[in-house]
Every structure is written in C-alpha cells, then in structure tokens.
Amino acid sequence: MLLSIRRLLAYGVDFVLLAMVLIGLQMSVYAMTSGFPFDRFDHGYEIEWWVLATMSLPVWLYFILCERLFQKTAGKKLLALKVTDRTGSNINVAQALARTAVRLLPWELTHAIVLVPEPWWSVEEPDNLYLIYIPNALLLLYIAALFWNRGAKSIHDGLAGTRVTHAKQATPPRSFAE
C-alpha cells in the first residue's frame, strides 16, 4: 500500500510542476498578446488544438522522455521510485509511449469532452455533460488497479509491460529462461 501512495504522490508532484510551468507559459503568452488564443479562437476544436499543442504534447514528452531515459520523472525521483520493464531494465520507447498514452487517456478525454464541439463555458448547458463520467470512472479504475497490485502495477503498467519499484531496490537477476 505504501508504494501505491508513493506513486500517487509522485504523480501529484509531477502534475503540480507541469501545471506551474505550462500554465505560467500560457498566461505569459496571453498577457503578451493581449488575449491570444482566446481572442482568435471561435470554436471548441480550435481551443482543443491549442490545448493539445501547449499542454498535452509537453506533458506527453515529459513522461516519455523522463521515464525512457532516466527511469523516473521529478516526482518519482523525489519519492525514490523508478520505472522498469519486467526484467528491471530501462523501458523502451514503445513502452514509454504506451504507458503515457494509457495513463493520460482520462486527461485527454476530459479535454475533448469539455471543449468539443463547443467549450462548456460558452453554452448554457452542455449537451454531453454525462460523458464526463467516463474519464472519472477510468481514474477510479486506475487507482483501484494500483492498490490491487500493491503499487507495483497500474493499468498502464500492465498494458506496457512495465512496473514501478523503489529506486534503491536491486535489479532482479535474469533467469536463464528469458
């Protein structure tokens, strides 16, 4: 259970760091341009493209590159965790991409649901309000899987063939069968 909590805390640290940097950059662009992009975008899909380019892409790159190259993000480093494949080795690009895609699926679904076809804040009552339950249910499923597997694997780990361990934990020896 402790590993599950550490993983959730690490993700929280990463989320706060990324939010501070990326929202800070967006606010700077908005202030320097007197309103871009919202003074130019009229449709939800335009705002969705802006969010994908300025929020999603940097977040995806952060997780993919950090976990592929260093076995950890800033949050995992702070909480002494690392990402490995099933043998304890560095993950490959496909694993990092799969991990990130599945992990961030609820986040990406939320953006699409709230912004497309029109942003929720621009209509009196959104037509697709019920859809917001889907990413929330996915998050609950991810957290339940994490605790079920005692923190070693969540759904994105199972699908990508990865696991998270304590960074100081020795790499398990490879068996002759592998």
C-alpha atoms as an extended CHARMM CRD file, in Angstrom:
* protein
*
       178  EXT
         1         1  MET       CA              0.0000000000        0.0000000000        0.0000000000  PROA      1               0.0000000000
         2         2  LEU       CA              2.8910000000        2.3490000000        0.7240000000  PROA      2               0.0000000000
         3         3  LEU       CA              4.1590000000        2.0020000000       -2.8560000000  PROA      3               0.0000000000
         4         4  SER       CA              0.6820000000        2.8970000000       -4.1680000000  PROA      4               0.0000000000
         5         5  ILE       CA              0.6060000000        6.0430000000       -2.0590000000  PROA      5               0.0000000000
         6         6  ARG       CA              4.1470000000        6.9980000000       -3.0880000000  PROA      6               0.0000000000
         7         7  ARG       CA              3.2150000000        6.5870000000       -6.7460000000  PROA      7               0.0000000000
         8         8  LEU       CA              0.1430000000        8.7780000000       -6.3520000000  PROA      8               0.0000000000
         9         9  LEU       CA              2.2140000000       11.4090000000       -4.5430000000  PROA      9               0.0000000000
        10        10  ALA       CA              4.8730000000       11.2850000000       -7.2740000000  PROA      10              0.0000000000
        11        11  TYR       CA              2.2010000000       11.8000000000       -9.9250000000  PROA      11              0.0000000000
        12        12  GLY       CA              0.8420000000       14.7150000000       -7.8810000000  PROA      12              0.0000000000
        13        13  VAL       CA              4.2880000000       16.3160000000       -7.7370000000  PROA      13              0.0000000000
        14        14  ASP       CA              4.6960000000       15.9070000000      -11.4930000000  PROA      14              0.0000000000
        15        15  PHE       CA              1.2290000000       17.3360000000      -12.0970000000  PROA      15              0.0000000000
        16        16  VAL       CA              1.8890000000       20.4170000000       -9.9410000000  PROA      16              0.0000000000
        17        17  LEU       CA              5.2940000000       21.0660000000      -11.5350000000  PROA      17              0.0000000000
        18        18  LEU       CA              3.9440000000       20.6770000000      -15.0610000000  PROA      18              0.0000000000
        19        19  ALA       CA              0.9040000000       22.8240000000      -14.3060000000  PROA      19              0.0000000000
        20        20  MET       CA              3.0370000000       25.6200000000      -12.8590000000  PROA      20              0.0000000000
        21        21  VAL       CA              5.3350000000       25.6910000000      -15.8880000000  PROA      21              0.0000000000
        22        22  LEU       CA              2.7650000000       25.1950000000      -18.6400000000  PROA      22              0.0000000000
        23        23  ILE       CA              0.0240000000       27.3980000000      -17.2090000000  PROA      23              0.0000000000
        24        24  GLY       CA              2.6800000000       30.0320000000      -16.4940000000  PROA      24              0.0000000000
        25        25  LEU       CA              3.7660000000       29.9130000000      -20.1410000000  PROA      25              0.0000000000
        26        26  GLN       CA              0.1680000000       30.1070000000      -21.3490000000  PROA      26              0.0000000000
        27        27  MET       CA             -0.5450000000       33.0650000000      -19.0680000000  PROA      27              0.0000000000
        28        28  SER       CA              2.5840000000       34.8080000000      -20.3500000000  PROA      28              0.0000000000
        29        29  VAL       CA              1.5030000000       34.3290000000      -23.9740000000  PROA      29              0.0000000000
        30        30  TYR       CA             -1.9790000000       35.5550000000      -23.1030000000  PROA      30              0.0000000000
        31        31  ALA       CA             -0.6100000000       38.6680000000      -21.3510000000  PROA      31              0.0000000000
        32        32  MET       CA              1.9980000000       39.4780000000      -24.0200000000  PROA      32              0.0000000000
        33        33  THR       CA             -0.5060000000       39.1550000000      -26.8710000000  PROA      33              0.0000000000
        34        34  SER       CA             -3.4470000000       40.8060000000      -25.1210000000  PROA      34              0.0000000000
        35        35  GLY       CA             -5.6380000000       37.7460000000      -25.2480000000  PROA      35              0.0000000000
        36        36  PHE       CA             -4.2570000000       35.0640000000      -27.5860000000  PROA      36              0.0000000000
        37        37  PRO       CA             -5.5260000000       32.4480000000      -28.1820000000  PROA      37              0.0000000000
        38        38  PHE       CA             -8.9800000000       33.1670000000      -26.8190000000  PROA      38              0.0000000000
        39        39  ASP       CA             -9.4090000000       36.3960000000      -28.7440000000  PROA      39              0.0000000000
        40        40  ARG       CA             -8.9420000000       34.4710000000      -32.0090000000  PROA      40              0.0000000000
        41        41  PHE       CA            -10.4790000000       31.0410000000      -31.4120000000  PROA      41              0.0000000000
        42        42  ASP       CA            -14.2150000000       30.7990000000      -32.0050000000  PROA      42              0.0000000000
        43        43  HSD       CA            -14.7510000000       27.0320000000      -31.8780000000  PROA      43              0.0000000000
        44        44  GLY       CA            -14.0940000000       24.3240000000      -29.3380000000  PROA      44              0.0000000000
        45        45  TYR       CA            -11.9480000000       22.3010000000      -31.7270000000  PROA      45              0.0000000000
        46        46  GLU       CA             -9.6100000000       25.3170000000      -32.1280000000  PROA      46              0.0000000000
        47        47  ILE       CA             -9.1550000000       25.5550000000      -28.3630000000  PROA      47              0.0000000000
        48        48  GLU       CA             -8.6860000000       21.7630000000      -28.2360000000  PROA      48              0.0000000000
        49        49  TRP       CA             -5.8280000000       22.0300000000      -30.7680000000  PROA      49              0.0000000000
        50        50  TRP       CA             -4.2780000000       24.8080000000      -28.6480000000  PROA      50              0.0000000000
        51        51  VAL       CA             -4.5320000000       22.6510000000      -25.5180000000  PROA      51              0.0000000000
        52        52  LEU       CA             -3.0400000000       19.6560000000      -27.3450000000  PROA      52              0.0000000000
        53        53  ALA       CA             -0.0940000000       21.7280000000      -28.5850000000  PROA      53              0.0000000000
        54        54  THR       CA              0.6400000000       23.6900000000      -25.4320000000  PROA      54              0.0000000000
        55        55  MET       CA             -0.3610000000       21.3100000000      -22.6500000000  PROA      55              0.0000000000
        56        56  SER       CA             -0.7370000000       17.7260000000      -23.8280000000  PROA      56              0.0000000000
        57        57  LEU       CA              2.3090000000       17.4920000000      -26.0850000000  PROA      57              0.0000000000
        58        58  PRO       CA              4.7390000000       18.8720000000      -23.4700000000  PROA      58              0.0000000000
        59        59  VAL       CA              3.2640000000       16.5890000000      -20.7890000000  PROA      59              0.0000000000
        60        60  TRP       CA              3.4930000000       13.5410000000      -23.0760000000  PROA      60              0.0000000000
        61        61  LEU       CA              7.1070000000       14.3940000000      -23.9310000000  PROA      61              0.0000000000
        62        62  TYR       CA              7.9530000000       14.9080000000      -20.2610000000  PROA      62              0.0000000000
        63        63  PHE       CA              6.7060000000       11.4660000000      -19.2240000000  PROA      63              0.0000000000
        64        64  ILE       CA              8.0030000000        9.6190000000      -22.2850000000  PROA      64              0.0000000000
        65        65  LEU       CA             11.4850000000       11.1350000000      -22.2000000000  PROA      65              0.0000000000
        66        66  CYS       CA             11.9770000000       11.0970000000      -18.4260000000  PROA      66              0.0000000000
        67        67  GLU       CA             10.8080000000        7.5210000000      -17.9650000000  PROA      67              0.0000000000
        68        68  ARG       CA             12.6050000000        6.2300000000      -21.0610000000  PROA      68              0.0000000000
        69        69  LEU       CA             15.9220000000        7.9910000000      -20.4910000000  PROA      69              0.0000000000
        70        70  PHE       CA             16.1450000000        8.2720000000      -16.6940000000  PROA      70              0.0000000000
        71        71  GLN       CA             13.6180000000        5.7010000000      -15.4090000000  PROA      71              0.0000000000
        72        72  LYS       CA             11.9520000000        8.4640000000      -13.4250000000  PROA      72              0.0000000000
        73        73  THR       CA             10.2270000000       11.8060000000      -13.5080000000  PROA      73              0.0000000000
        74        74  ALA       CA             10.8810000000       14.5780000000      -10.9870000000  PROA      74              0.0000000000
        75        75  GLY       CA              8.0790000000       13.2290000000       -8.7930000000  PROA      75              0.0000000000
        76        76  LYS       CA              9.4370000000        9.6920000000       -8.9040000000  PROA      76              0.0000000000
        77        77  LYS       CA             12.9440000000       10.9460000000       -8.1510000000  PROA      77              0.0000000000
        78        78  LEU       CA             11.6630000000       12.8650000000       -5.1250000000  PROA      78              0.0000000000
        79        79  LEU       CA              9.8780000000        9.7650000000       -3.8480000000  PROA      79              0.0000000000
        80        80  ALA       CA             12.7170000000        7.3350000000       -4.7540000000  PROA      80              0.0000000000
        81        81  LEU       CA             10.8120000000        5.4160000000       -7.4260000000  PROA      81              0.0000000000
        82        82  LYS       CA             11.8160000000        4.1670000000      -10.8590000000  PROA      82              0.0000000000
        83        83  VAL       CA             10.1230000000        2.6660000000      -13.9100000000  PROA      83              0.0000000000
        84        84  THR       CA             11.4960000000       -0.5680000000      -15.3590000000  PROA      84              0.0000000000
        85        85  ASP       CA             10.4630000000       -3.2890000000      -17.7230000000  PROA      85              0.0000000000
        86        86  ARG       CA              9.5910000000       -6.7110000000      -16.3320000000  PROA      86              0.0000000000
        87        87  THR       CA             13.2780000000       -7.6550000000      -16.0410000000  PROA      87              0.0000000000
        88        88  GLY       CA             14.3080000000       -4.4940000000      -14.2070000000  PROA      88              0.0000000000
        89        89  SER       CA             15.8790000000       -2.8180000000      -17.2610000000  PROA      89              0.0000000000
        90        90  ASN       CA             15.1350000000        0.5550000000      -18.8070000000  PROA      90              0.0000000000
        91        91  ILE       CA             11.8880000000        0.7080000000      -20.7110000000  PROA      91              0.0000000000
        92        92  ASN       CA             11.9320000000        1.1710000000      -24.4780000000  PROA      92              0.0000000000
        93        93  VAL       CA             10.2560000000        3.9250000000      -26.4890000000  PROA      93              0.0000000000
        94        94  ALA       CA              7.1780000000        1.8110000000      -27.2890000000  PROA      94              0.0000000000
        95        95  GLN       CA              6.6950000000        1.0310000000      -23.5890000000  PROA      95              0.0000000000
        96        96  ALA       CA              7.1250000000        4.6890000000      -22.6190000000  PROA      96              0.0000000000
        97        97  LEU       CA              4.6260000000        5.7400000000      -25.2850000000  PROA      97              0.0000000000
        98        98  ALA       CA              2.0860000000        3.0580000000      -24.3040000000  PROA      98              0.0000000000
        99        99  ARG       CA              2.4490000000        3.8850000000      -20.5950000000  PROA      99              0.0000000000
       100       100  THR       CA              1.9040000000        7.5600000000      -21.2360000000  PROA      100             0.0000000000
       101       101  ALA       CA             -0.9980000000        7.0930000000      -23.6710000000  PROA      101             0.0000000000
       102       102  VAL       CA             -2.9570000000        4.9100000000      -21.2640000000  PROA      102             0.0000000000
       103       103  ARG       CA             -2.0370000000        6.9690000000      -18.1850000000  PROA      103             0.0000000000
       104       104  LEU       CA             -3.1120000000       10.2490000000      -19.7700000000  PROA      104             0.0000000000
       105       105  LEU       CA             -6.2340000000        8.9020000000      -21.5060000000  PROA      105             0.0000000000
       106       106  PRO       CA             -8.6120000000       10.2750000000      -18.8160000000  PROA      106             0.0000000000
       107       107  TRP       CA             -6.9370000000       13.6810000000      -19.0530000000  PROA      107             0.0000000000
       108       108  GLU       CA             -7.1990000000       13.7880000000      -22.8530000000  PROA      108             0.0000000000
       109       109  LEU       CA            -10.8130000000       12.5810000000      -22.7900000000  PROA      109             0.0000000000
       110       110  THR       CA            -11.6750000000       15.3310000000      -20.3170000000  PROA      110             0.0000000000
       111       111  HSD       CA            -10.2050000000       17.9950000000      -22.6040000000  PROA      111             0.0000000000
       112       112  ALA       CA            -12.1510000000       16.6940000000      -25.6000000000  PROA      112             0.0000000000
       113       113  ILE       CA            -15.4040000000       16.3420000000      -23.6600000000  PROA      113             0.0000000000
       114       114  VAL       CA            -15.2200000000       19.8340000000      -22.1450000000  PROA      114             0.0000000000
       115       115  LEU       CA            -14.0130000000       21.6300000000      -25.2960000000  PROA      115             0.0000000000
       116       116  VAL       CA            -15.6480000000       19.9040000000      -28.2870000000  PROA      116             0.0000000000
       117       117  PRO       CA            -17.9570000000       20.6950000000      -30.0290000000  PROA      117             0.0000000000
       118       118  GLU       CA            -18.1990000000       23.9260000000      -28.0230000000  PROA      118             0.0000000000
       119       119  PRO       CA            -16.4930000000       24.7680000000      -24.7200000000  PROA      119             0.0000000000
       120       120  TRP       CA            -18.7450000000       24.2050000000      -21.7510000000  PROA      120             0.0000000000
       121       121  TRP       CA            -18.2930000000       27.7720000000      -20.5610000000  PROA      121             0.0000000000
       122       122  SER       CA            -19.7480000000       29.1300000000      -23.8250000000  PROA      122             0.0000000000
       123       123  VAL       CA            -23.0830000000       27.2850000000      -23.6450000000  PROA      123             0.0000000000
       124       124  GLU       CA            -25.8450000000       27.4090000000      -21.0840000000  PROA      124             0.0000000000
       125       125  GLU       CA            -25.9260000000       23.6390000000      -20.5740000000  PROA      125             0.0000000000
       126       126  PRO       CA            -23.5650000000       21.2500000000      -22.3770000000  PROA      126             0.0000000000
       127       127  ASP       CA            -25.2100000000       18.5120000000      -24.4270000000  PROA      127             0.0000000000
       128       128  ASN       CA            -22.6060000000       15.9360000000      -23.4290000000  PROA      128             0.0000000000
       129       129  LEU       CA            -22.4360000000       16.5770000000      -19.6900000000  PROA      129             0.0000000000
       130       130  TYR       CA            -22.9010000000       12.8680000000      -18.8790000000  PROA      130             0.0000000000
       131       131  LEU       CA            -19.6900000000       11.9850000000      -20.7840000000  PROA      131             0.0000000000
       132       132  ILE       CA            -17.5340000000       13.4490000000      -18.0070000000  PROA      132             0.0000000000
       133       133  TYR       CA            -18.2630000000       10.2940000000      -16.0060000000  PROA      133             0.0000000000
       134       134  ILE       CA            -16.1170000000        8.2450000000      -18.4070000000  PROA      134             0.0000000000
       135       135  PRO       CA            -12.7050000000        9.7710000000      -17.5600000000  PROA      135             0.0000000000
       136       136  ASN       CA            -13.6260000000        9.8840000000      -13.8870000000  PROA      136             0.0000000000
       137       137  ALA       CA            -14.5400000000        6.1930000000      -13.9210000000  PROA      137             0.0000000000
       138       138  LEU       CA            -11.2410000000        5.4380000000      -15.6790000000  PROA      138             0.0000000000
       139       139  LEU       CA             -9.3230000000        7.2930000000      -12.9610000000  PROA      139             0.0000000000
       140       140  LEU       CA            -11.0720000000        5.2890000000      -10.2590000000  PROA      140             0.0000000000
       141       141  LEU       CA            -10.3010000000        2.0820000000      -12.1590000000  PROA      141             0.0000000000
       142       142  TYR       CA             -6.6240000000        3.0670000000      -12.4760000000  PROA      142             0.0000000000
       143       143  ILE       CA             -6.3550000000        3.8200000000       -8.7580000000  PROA      143             0.0000000000
       144       144  ALA       CA             -8.1640000000        0.6040000000       -7.7950000000  PROA      144             0.0000000000
       145       145  ALA       CA             -5.7800000000       -1.4220000000      -10.0040000000  PROA      145             0.0000000000
       146       146  LEU       CA             -2.8100000000        0.3500000000       -8.4440000000  PROA      146             0.0000000000
       147       147  PHE       CA             -3.8850000000       -0.5820000000       -4.9200000000  PROA      147             0.0000000000
       148       148  TRP       CA             -4.9340000000       -4.0880000000       -6.0020000000  PROA      148             0.0000000000
       149       149  ASN       CA             -1.3830000000       -4.6970000000       -7.2790000000  PROA      149             0.0000000000
       150       150  ARG       CA              0.2020000000       -3.1620000000       -4.1550000000  PROA      150             0.0000000000
       151       151  GLY       CA              1.6050000000       -0.2500000000       -6.1710000000  PROA      151             0.0000000000
       152       152  ALA       CA              3.8260000000       -2.2940000000       -8.4730000000  PROA      152             0.0000000000
       153       153  LYS       CA              1.4670000000       -2.0510000000      -11.4480000000  PROA      153             0.0000000000
       154       154  SER       CA             -1.4190000000        0.0540000000      -12.5820000000  PROA      154             0.0000000000
       155       155  ILE       CA             -3.3590000000       -0.4710000000      -15.7790000000  PROA      155             0.0000000000
       156       156  HSD       CA             -0.8500000000        1.4800000000      -17.8530000000  PROA      156             0.0000000000
       157       157  ASP       CA              1.9700000000       -0.6970000000      -16.4610000000  PROA      157             0.0000000000
       158       158  GLY       CA              0.1680000000       -3.9230000000      -17.2920000000  PROA      158             0.0000000000
       159       159  LEU       CA             -0.5240000000       -2.8540000000      -20.8640000000  PROA      159             0.0000000000
       160       160  ALA       CA              3.0030000000       -1.5250000000      -21.4220000000  PROA      160             0.0000000000
       161       161  GLY       CA              4.8740000000       -4.3660000000      -19.7050000000  PROA      161             0.0000000000
       162       162  THR       CA              6.3790000000       -2.0720000000      -17.0770000000  PROA      162             0.0000000000
       163       163  ARG       CA              6.4450000000       -1.7430000000      -13.3140000000  PROA      163             0.0000000000
       164       164  VAL       CA              7.4420000000        0.7920000000      -10.7140000000  PROA      164             0.0000000000
       165       165  THR       CA              9.7950000000       -0.0860000000       -7.8650000000  PROA      165             0.0000000000
       166       166  HSD       CA             11.8210000000        1.6550000000       -5.2220000000  PROA      166             0.0000000000
       167       167  ALA       CA             14.7960000000        3.3060000000       -6.9030000000  PROA      167             0.0000000000
       168       168  LYS       CA             17.2150000000        1.7980000000       -4.3940000000  PROA      168             0.0000000000
       169       169  GLN       CA             15.8550000000       -1.7140000000       -4.9450000000  PROA      169             0.0000000000
       170       170  ALA       CA             18.3200000000       -4.0150000000       -6.6610000000  PROA      170             0.0000000000
       171       171  THR       CA             17.5180000000       -5.1870000000      -10.1610000000  PROA      171             0.0000000000
       172       172  PRO       CA             16.2590000000       -8.7810000000      -10.0740000000  PROA      172             0.0000000000
       173       173  PRO       CA             18.5750000000      -11.3190000000      -11.6690000000  PROA      173             0.0000000000
       174       174  ARG       CA             17.5630000000      -12.5060000000      -15.1190000000  PROA      174             0.0000000000
       175       175  SER       CA             16.5380000000      -16.1080000000      -15.3610000000  PROA      175             0.0000000000
       176       176  PHE       CA             18.0500000000      -18.4670000000      -17.8840000000  PROA      176             0.0000000000
       177       177  ALA       CA             14.6310000000      -18.9210000000      -19.4900000000  PROA      177             0.0000000000
       178       178  GLU       CA             14.4880000000      -15.2970000000      -20.7220000000  PROA      178             0.0000000000
